[in-house]
mmCIF file of C-alpha atoms in Angstrom:
data_model
loop_
_atom_site.group_PDB
_atom_site.id
_atom_site.type_symbol
_atom_site.label_atom_id
_atom_site.label_comp_id
_atom_site.label_asym_id
_atom_site.label_seq_id
_atom_site.Cartn_x
_atom_site.Cartn_y
_atom_site.Cartn_z
ATOM 1 C CA GLY U 1149 -10.001 -15.636 3.638
ATOM 2 C CA GLU U 1150 -9.158 -12.405 5.440
ATOM 3 C CA ASN U 1151 -10.931 -9.128 3.072
ATOM 4 C CA VAL U 1152 -10.754 -5.424 3.637
ATOM 5 C CA GLU U 1153 -13.848 -3.459 1.657
ATOM 6 C CA GLN U 1154 -13.854 -0.157 0.663
ATOM 7 C CA HIS U 1155 -16.390 1.983 -0.644
ATOM 8 C CA PRO U 1156 -17.226 4.553 -2.264
ATOM 9 C CA SER U 1157 -15.086 3.719 -5.664
ATOM 10 C CA THR U 1158 -15.100 7.619 -6.669
ATOM 11 C CA LEU U 1159 -16.396 10.212 -4.903
ATOM 12 C CA SER U 1160 -16.255 13.866 -5.947
ATOM 13 C CA VAL U 1161 -17.099 16.807 -3.566
ATOM 14 C CA GLN U 1162 -16.981 20.415 -4.079
ATOM 15 C CA GLU U 1163 -13.899 22.912 -2.624
ATOM 16 C CA GLY U 1164 -14.771 22.894 1.149
ATOM 17 C CA ASP U 1165 -16.887 20.180 1.660
ATOM 18 C CA SER U 1166 -16.628 17.252 3.744
ATOM 19 C CA ALA U 1167 -15.588 13.691 2.152
ATOM 20 C CA VAL U 1168 -15.994 10.034 4.139
ATOM 21 C CA ILE U 1169 -14.322 6.863 3.363
ATOM 22 C CA LYS U 1170 -15.383 3.723 4.512
ATOM 23 C CA CYS U 1171 -14.194 0.429 5.222
ATOM 24 C CA THR U 1172 -14.913 -2.705 6.926
ATOM 25 C CA TYR U 1173 -12.882 -5.634 7.870
ATOM 26 C CA SER U 1174 -13.424 -9.277 8.438
ATOM 27 C CA ASP U 1175 -10.428 -10.342 10.802
ATOM 28 C CA SER U 1176 -11.509 -9.894 13.813
ATOM 29 C CA ALA U 1177 -7.584 -9.971 14.908
ATOM 30 C CA SER U 1178 -6.367 -6.945 13.143
ATOM 31 C CA ASN U 1179 -4.835 -4.324 15.338
ATOM 32 C CA TYR U 1180 -3.837 -1.976 13.157
ATOM 33 C CA PHE U 1181 -5.207 0.307 10.117
ATOM 34 C CA PRO U 1182 -3.712 2.735 8.341
ATOM 35 C CA TRP U 1183 -4.644 5.168 5.453
ATOM 36 C CA TYR U 1184 -2.326 6.328 2.618
ATOM 37 C CA LYS U 1185 -2.809 8.502 -0.084
ATOM 38 C CA GLN U 1186 -1.387 8.297 -3.506
ATOM 39 C CA GLU U 1187 -1.239 10.831 -6.161
ATOM 40 C CA LEU U 1188 -0.921 10.665 -10.156
ATOM 41 C CA GLY U 1189 2.515 8.571 -10.953
ATOM 42 C CA LYS U 1190 3.410 8.165 -6.860
ATOM 43 C CA GLY U 1191 3.356 5.688 -4.899
ATOM 44 C CA PRO U 1192 1.064 5.669 -1.736
ATOM 45 C CA GLN U 1193 2.144 7.819 1.254
ATOM 46 C CA LEU U 1194 0.775 7.276 5.136
ATOM 47 C CA ILE U 1195 -1.615 10.252 6.292
ATOM 48 C CA ILE U 1196 -3.205 8.588 9.309
ATOM 49 C CA ASP U 1197 -3.415 5.192 11.073
ATOM 50 C CA ILE U 1198 -5.553 3.574 14.316
ATOM 51 C CA ARG U 1199 -4.977 1.314 16.622
ATOM 52 C CA SER U 1200 -7.514 -0.821 18.113
ATOM 53 C CA ASN U 1201 -7.362 0.372 21.607
ATOM 54 C CA VAL U 1202 -8.400 3.579 20.071
ATOM 55 C CA GLY U 1203 -11.592 4.661 18.297
ATOM 56 C CA GLU U 1204 -10.751 7.957 17.139
ATOM 57 C CA LYS U 1205 -7.872 10.027 15.811
ATOM 58 C CA LYS U 1206 -7.300 13.600 14.180
ATOM 59 C CA ASP U 1207 -4.777 15.305 12.330
ATOM 60 C CA GLN U 1208 -5.510 18.392 11.430
ATOM 61 C CA ARG U 1209 -8.496 18.386 8.701
ATOM 62 C CA ILE U 1210 -8.445 14.194 8.298
ATOM 63 C CA ALA U 1211 -9.463 11.954 11.178
ATOM 64 C CA VAL U 1212 -10.097 8.204 11.101
ATOM 65 C CA THR U 1213 -12.906 6.465 13.352
ATOM 66 C CA LEU U 1214 -12.790 2.598 14.181
ATOM 67 C CA ASN U 1215 -15.626 0.907 15.270
ATOM 68 C CA LYS U 1216 -14.326 -2.778 16.901
ATOM 69 C CA THR U 1217 -17.970 -4.295 17.636
ATOM 70 C CA ALA U 1218 -19.027 -3.340 13.976
ATOM 71 C CA LYS U 1219 -15.745 -3.792 12.419
ATOM 72 C CA HIS U 1220 -15.484 -0.850 10.157
ATOM 73 C CA PHE U 1221 -13.151 2.636 10.398
ATOM 74 C CA SER U 1222 -13.408 5.585 8.544
ATOM 75 C CA LEU U 1223 -11.761 8.455 6.744
ATOM 76 C CA HIS U 1224 -13.113 11.694 7.264
ATOM 77 C CA ILE U 1225 -11.598 15.405 5.718
ATOM 78 C CA THR U 1226 -13.364 18.232 6.534
ATOM 79 C CA GLU U 1227 -12.624 21.721 4.511
ATOM 80 C CA THR U 1228 -11.513 19.495 1.483
ATOM 81 C CA GLN U 1229 -8.973 21.469 -0.957
ATOM 82 C CA PRO U 1230 -8.027 20.376 -4.447
ATOM 83 C CA GLU U 1231 -4.623 19.212 -3.262
ATOM 84 C CA ASP U 1232 -6.641 16.280 -1.867
ATOM 85 C CA SER U 1233 -7.754 15.215 -4.871
ATOM 86 C CA ALA U 1234 -6.363 11.737 -4.966
ATOM 87 C CA VAL U 1235 -6.510 8.292 -4.173
ATOM 88 C CA TYR U 1236 -7.358 6.864 -0.971
ATOM 89 C CA PHE U 1237 -6.388 3.255 0.590
ATOM 90 C CA CYS U 1238 -7.965 1.827 3.668
ATOM 91 C CA ALA U 1239 -5.853 -1.089 4.872
ATOM 92 C CA GLY U 1240 -6.145 -3.684 7.965
ATOM 93 C CA GLY U 1241 -4.400 -6.421 9.604
ATOM 94 C CA TYR U 1242 -2.052 -7.855 12.449
ATOM 95 C CA ASN U 1243 0.792 -9.156 10.834
ATOM 96 C CA LYS U 1244 0.373 -8.509 7.521
ATOM 97 C CA LEU U 1245 -1.318 -6.192 5.974
ATOM 98 C CA ILE U 1246 -5.001 -6.277 3.679
ATOM 99 C CA PHE U 1247 -5.629 -3.271 1.715
ATOM 100 C CA GLY U 1248 -8.885 -2.221 0.225
ATOM 101 C CA ALA U 1249 -9.728 -1.910 -3.408
ATOM 102 C CA GLY U 1250 -9.035 2.485 -2.924
ATOM 103 C CA THR U 1251 -10.986 5.732 -3.420
ATOM 104 C CA ARG U 1252 -10.249 7.913 -6.285
ATOM 105 C CA LEU U 1253 -11.194 11.536 -4.607
ATOM 106 C CA ALA U 1254 -11.571 14.350 -6.945
ATOM 107 C CA VAL U 1255 -12.679 17.832 -5.288
ATOM 108 C CA HIS U 1256 -13.866 20.710 -7.638
ATOM 109 C CA PRO U 1257 -12.672 23.957 -7.072
ATOM 110 C CA ASN J 340 17.708 10.208 2.331
ATOM 111 C CA ALA J 341 16.600 9.211 -0.975
ATOM 112 C CA GLY J 342 14.151 7.044 0.967
ATOM 113 C CA VAL J 343 12.878 3.874 -1.618
ATOM 114 C CA THR J 344 14.181 3.861 -5.284
ATOM 115 C CA GLN J 345 12.819 1.640 -7.724
ATOM 116 C CA THR J 346 14.159 1.020 -11.188
ATOM 117 C CA PRO J 347 12.819 0.412 -13.685
ATOM 118 C CA LYS J 348 9.773 3.280 -14.198
ATOM 119 C CA PHE J 349 8.263 1.554 -17.301
ATOM 120 C CA ARG J 350 9.404 -2.050 -19.235
ATOM 121 C CA ILE J 351 7.558 -3.873 -21.992
ATOM 122 C CA LEU J 352 8.093 -7.049 -22.193
ATOM 123 C CA LYS J 353 7.729 -10.041 -24.548
ATOM 124 C CA ILE J 354 6.108 -13.457 -23.524
ATOM 125 C CA GLY J 355 8.402 -15.805 -21.552
ATOM 126 C CA GLN J 356 11.071 -12.928 -21.189
ATOM 127 C CA SER J 357 12.625 -12.272 -17.787
ATOM 128 C CA MET J 358 13.414 -9.612 -15.814
ATOM 129 C CA THR J 359 14.735 -8.044 -12.095
ATOM 130 C CA LEU J 360 12.818 -5.201 -10.924
ATOM 131 C CA GLN J 361 15.085 -3.164 -8.420
ATOM 132 C CA CYS J 362 14.608 -1.638 -5.076
ATOM 133 C CA ALA J 363 16.582 -0.326 -2.617
ATOM 134 C CA GLN J 364 16.409 1.827 0.263
ATOM 135 C CA ASP J 365 18.523 4.163 2.394
ATOM 136 C CA MET J 366 16.481 4.403 5.868
ATOM 137 C CA ASN J 367 18.186 1.133 7.290
ATOM 138 C CA HIS J 368 14.444 -0.745 7.049
ATOM 139 C CA ASN J 369 14.399 -4.353 8.287
ATOM 140 C CA TYR J 370 11.412 -4.920 6.246
ATOM 141 C CA MET J 371 11.020 -4.803 2.859
ATOM 142 C CA TYR J 372 8.330 -5.807 0.934
ATOM 143 C CA TRP J 373 6.644 -6.021 -2.848
ATOM 144 C CA TYR J 374 3.188 -5.074 -3.865
ATOM 145 C CA ARG J 375 1.140 -4.978 -7.238
ATOM 146 C CA GLN J 376 -1.635 -3.069 -8.023
ATOM 147 C CA ASP J 377 -4.302 -3.685 -10.363
ATOM 148 C CA PRO J 378 -6.581 -1.326 -11.374
ATOM 149 C CA GLY J 379 -9.833 -1.335 -8.827
ATOM 150 C CA MET J 380 -8.125 -4.183 -6.689
ATOM 151 C CA GLY J 381 -5.695 -2.531 -4.324
ATOM 152 C CA LEU J 382 -2.460 -3.708 -3.437
ATOM 153 C CA LYS J 383 -1.528 -6.974 -3.226
ATOM 154 C CA LEU J 384 1.235 -8.270 -1.736
ATOM 155 C CA ILE J 385 3.857 -10.817 -3.236
ATOM 156 C CA TYR J 386 6.405 -11.392 -1.053
ATOM 157 C CA TYR J 387 8.094 -9.656 2.404
ATOM 158 C CA SER J 388 11.156 -9.943 3.830
ATOM 159 C CA VAL J 389 12.539 -9.376 7.531
ATOM 160 C CA GLY J 390 15.873 -9.380 6.881
ATOM 161 C CA ALA J 391 18.800 -10.248 5.346
ATOM 162 C CA GLY J 392 18.392 -13.710 4.389
ATOM 163 C CA ILE J 393 15.146 -13.953 4.904
ATOM 164 C CA THR J 394 12.524 -13.989 3.066
ATOM 165 C CA ASP J 395 8.655 -15.104 2.715
ATOM 166 C CA LYS J 396 5.369 -15.724 0.382
ATOM 167 C CA GLY J 397 2.190 -13.163 0.199
ATOM 168 C CA GLU J 398 -0.819 -13.489 -1.293
ATOM 169 C CA VAL J 399 0.474 -13.764 -4.248
ATOM 170 C CA PRO J 400 3.883 -15.189 -5.435
ATOM 171 C CA ASN J 401 3.428 -17.779 -8.347
ATOM 172 C CA GLY J 402 5.525 -16.518 -11.066
ATOM 173 C CA TYR J 403 7.940 -14.714 -8.739
ATOM 174 C CA ASN J 404 11.124 -14.505 -6.592
ATOM 175 C CA VAL J 405 13.081 -12.002 -4.264
ATOM 176 C CA SER J 406 16.075 -12.326 -2.951
ATOM 177 C CA ARG J 407 17.662 -10.256 -0.056
ATOM 178 C CA SER J 408 21.540 -10.608 0.726
ATOM 179 C CA THR J 409 21.954 -6.695 2.243
ATOM 180 C CA THR J 410 19.550 -5.155 4.132
ATOM 181 C CA GLU J 411 19.306 -2.377 1.678
ATOM 182 C CA ASP J 412 18.336 -4.098 -1.814
ATOM 183 C CA PHE J 413 14.960 -6.325 -2.202
ATOM 184 C CA PRO J 414 15.524 -7.406 -6.031
ATOM 185 C CA LEU J 415 12.191 -8.849 -7.485
ATOM 186 C CA ARG J 416 12.492 -11.404 -9.949
ATOM 187 C CA LEU J 417 10.191 -12.450 -13.141
ATOM 188 C CA GLU J 418 11.371 -15.654 -14.787
ATOM 189 C CA LEU J 419 8.584 -16.521 -17.550
ATOM 190 C CA ALA J 420 6.594 -13.325 -17.667
ATOM 191 C CA ALA J 421 2.742 -13.485 -18.294
ATOM 192 C CA PRO J 422 0.404 -10.966 -19.642
ATOM 193 C CA SER J 423 -1.303 -11.567 -16.403
ATOM 194 C CA GLN J 424 1.736 -9.811 -14.152
ATOM 195 C CA THR J 425 0.888 -6.736 -16.539
ATOM 196 C CA SER J 426 0.466 -4.086 -13.366
ATOM 197 C CA VAL J 427 2.010 -1.604 -11.804
ATOM 198 C CA TYR J 428 4.907 -2.655 -8.805
ATOM 199 C CA PHE J 429 5.369 -1.352 -5.723
ATOM 200 C CA CYS J 430 8.518 -1.715 -3.421
ATOM 201 C CA ALA J 431 7.856 -0.733 0.495
ATOM 202 C CA SER J 432 10.345 -0.847 3.598
ATOM 203 C CA SER J 433 9.184 -0.035 7.174
ATOM 204 C CA SER J 434 11.231 -0.167 10.456
ATOM 205 C CA PRO J 435 8.524 -1.941 13.006
ATOM 206 C CA GLY J 436 7.459 -0.397 15.858
ATOM 207 C CA LEU J 437 6.392 -2.304 19.181
ATOM 208 C CA GLU J 438 3.674 -3.414 18.454
ATOM 209 C CA ALA J 439 3.013 -4.211 14.997
ATOM 210 C CA ALA J 440 5.361 -5.433 11.963
ATOM 211 C CA ASN J 441 3.743 -3.239 9.707
ATOM 212 C CA GLU J 442 3.557 -0.044 10.806
ATOM 213 C CA LYS J 443 4.401 3.151 8.133
ATOM 214 C CA LEU J 444 5.241 1.212 5.438
ATOM 215 C CA PHE J 445 7.249 3.849 3.085
ATOM 216 C CA PHE J 446 6.238 3.064 -0.754
ATOM 217 C CA GLY J 447 8.772 3.489 -3.627
ATOM 218 C CA SER J 448 7.505 5.653 -6.937
ATOM 219 C CA GLY J 449 6.516 2.256 -8.621
ATOM 220 C CA THR J 450 7.123 0.328 -11.741
ATOM 221 C CA GLN J 451 4.734 -0.306 -14.703
ATOM 222 C CA LEU J 452 5.346 -3.178 -16.340
ATOM 223 C CA SER J 453 3.176 -4.457 -19.489
ATOM 224 C CA VAL J 454 3.476 -7.915 -20.737
ATOM 225 C CA LEU J 455 2.384 -8.265 -24.410
#
């Protein structure tokens, strides 16, 4: 069946470093790839998304890259700050989104 | 706008009990969804609705029922609660764009349910 795998499951960085989270998907028909951030006790919130006709998208300190041939996409956070600490979910799909298992990011001052 | 509002925030059920998780949105979104979140498992789609009077099964619908009588409300019903339904439940809504029906989901703050 359709699957989205996400790595790593946990990531610890020092403030100011970069963080990279990677996802792979199985369904070649997938055309939409959002990233959600979930803070403790809250619902996930969309932070950036990319479509299959675009290879890269950037919004201030966050960027997403997509490699359709290899069926993988990545989230890049530069100059990390303590408030970036959260669980991040990737997702992919066509009409229905399949979510990855999540990455718990800890940014240490 | 309040966005997506879920009630209750926490609930403990005994095996075999029933309950309804409430979800309401004030953004006039046509699409609404119910997800469950288990530790280390991401979000799994239970049911979704593309408009009032229309519902459809997601990945894990067994043991649940939904209804969509209005655009604003999308309640999730558990008829005979089982320990396997212990989870955090999230309701979400979206207003689909031209290219995808699953764009820009807005999530509620969740309901933590324990079945003992």
